[in-house]
């Protein structure tokens, strides 16, 4: 049975049992900054599990796009995935254990035709917070689960909660016996040997946990989750999800393109590509923080493994096309975003290629040095320098080290990283840089644009204009400056034109390190009253601007794009604020 048939059977089955079919929520949670991605079907339903009325009623079913990143480093083995689809059904204060278990059993045995001998189940063993779940065990017996196939475990195995706080409860889990030999006399579902695979989890959500402990919810809910990729693999008798139709077209293409063979790398490429595509289709974009960073990591790790297999990176678009064609029936959003997906991934690839070339060269040098000194570990300082100077991700340093039988002091790196963040938060250079911790082509261009804007404002409005704040993201610059009144339309236009003129002149940007006194005497704009060190960096943009600054900047203004002021407003008394963007044409 194909994955899409399993999905359709599931939704039809629960529809026949009175459930409303609701659409999958986005992978990127709406209005929930506490999590990066949707990680379970219940997540978008939390308000309803807590008692709010759902417009579609008290019985719901859906397929939910999910992404879990805690296992990202495990991808490449035979089972771990970051993106997966979870089929689920919910009772919001409607049916409870008996009906839920009966429906699950019927679906598994009648719809999916799984022989009962292959099924084992687990129930909650009970503790001070919640009694032993004999009710579930008895229903399992009644429907026909075989003697000796019902197990009881504690909270570690048979209790479900998302994170530390929230709706939760005992669960009953269903396991599929793959037919592999038992690993020993004690082999049972909780064991990790691969004989038993968990296929479905029904959570009886009647508690809420917070720091004070457990309390009863207003209503008794059921929350179930069935992993589609895993079920597909088992029903098809395949060893891994990568052998199912969900991945096989892309796996085959990668194999045809590779010049070096590695099954792990093929899996990583196929898996990370699918996850990246799903995130991009739901609006995610690579960046240096939070979910943007996860996406960046997925794309970059995929590229690394394409390099490892010596696959020409210009093949990326072909591989993406194959994947979109393969998955578009299940996820029409992939077809709708085909071009965006290609653009975003290819753009990120270009950036990463630059980073990699520099970083790998440096890594090789450092490794050589370490080896010559008889060390088998790469120093935290080195990892940090690679990251800080070349944007080389620490996880890539670790992978390279692994390949060379070396270890990496990642803990030391974390400490250096934190100390560095702290320092830049406190240091005045940070104010200059306006939040440029996140440095890439876009933010660097915005940084140079900020200098141009600053000088243009002084030229148009007068020398009373002084920077009082700056903030840069990949999308825009924000610049606060002293000026007593609202700028007129004409003034705004003049400033904009003046900046664009400098961009068109393709002025060189140069940097010199001189004493603060010399800098001041040279007419460089110094912004803050903070004490500078003996030497300062001065950035000069052609004959237009000279400013004390930590950098970095573009080397020439020509490629920055067209400068556009989007907003001029009051920031506080006597301070104006401009938001501006660079448009690449
Ligand atoms: N919330 C449970 C899980 O994620 C059941 O859907 O396993």
Short mmCIF file of C-alpha atoms and ligand atoms in Angstrom, two decimals, residues 39-42 68 86 90 160 198 201-203 205 223-226, ligand 1:
data_model
loop_
_atom_site.label_atom_id
_atom_site.label_comp_id
_atom_site.label_asym_id
_atom_site.label_seq_id
_atom_site.Cartn_x
_atom_site.Cartn_y
_atom_site.Cartn_z
CA UNK A 39 6.23 18.61 16.15
CA UNK A 40 2.98 16.70 16.68
CA UNK A 41 -0.58 16.64 15.44
CA UNK A 42 -1.88 17.81 18.80
CA UNK A 68 11.53 17.22 14.86
CA UNK A 86 1.53 12.22 11.51
CA UNK A 90 -8.91 13.44 18.46
CA UNK A 160 2.92 11.62 26.85
CA UNK A 198 6.01 1.47 17.54
CA UNK A 201 0.21 6.13 20.16
CA UNK A 202 -3.13 6.88 21.81
CA UNK A 203 -2.80 9.43 24.59
CA UNK A 205 -5.19 13.30 27.89
CA UNK A 223 -4.94 12.39 21.12
CA UNK A 224 -3.49 9.83 18.77
CA UNK A 225 -0.55 9.86 16.40
CA UNK A 226 0.48 7.41 13.71
N1 LIG B 1 0.86 13.44 20.76
C1 LIG B 1 1.23 12.05 20.65
C2 LIG B 1 2.52 11.85 19.90
O1 LIG B 1 3.06 12.77 19.36
C3 LIG B 1 0.12 11.31 19.95
O2 LIG B 1 -0.28 12.02 18.83
O3 LIG B 1 2.99 10.76 19.87
#
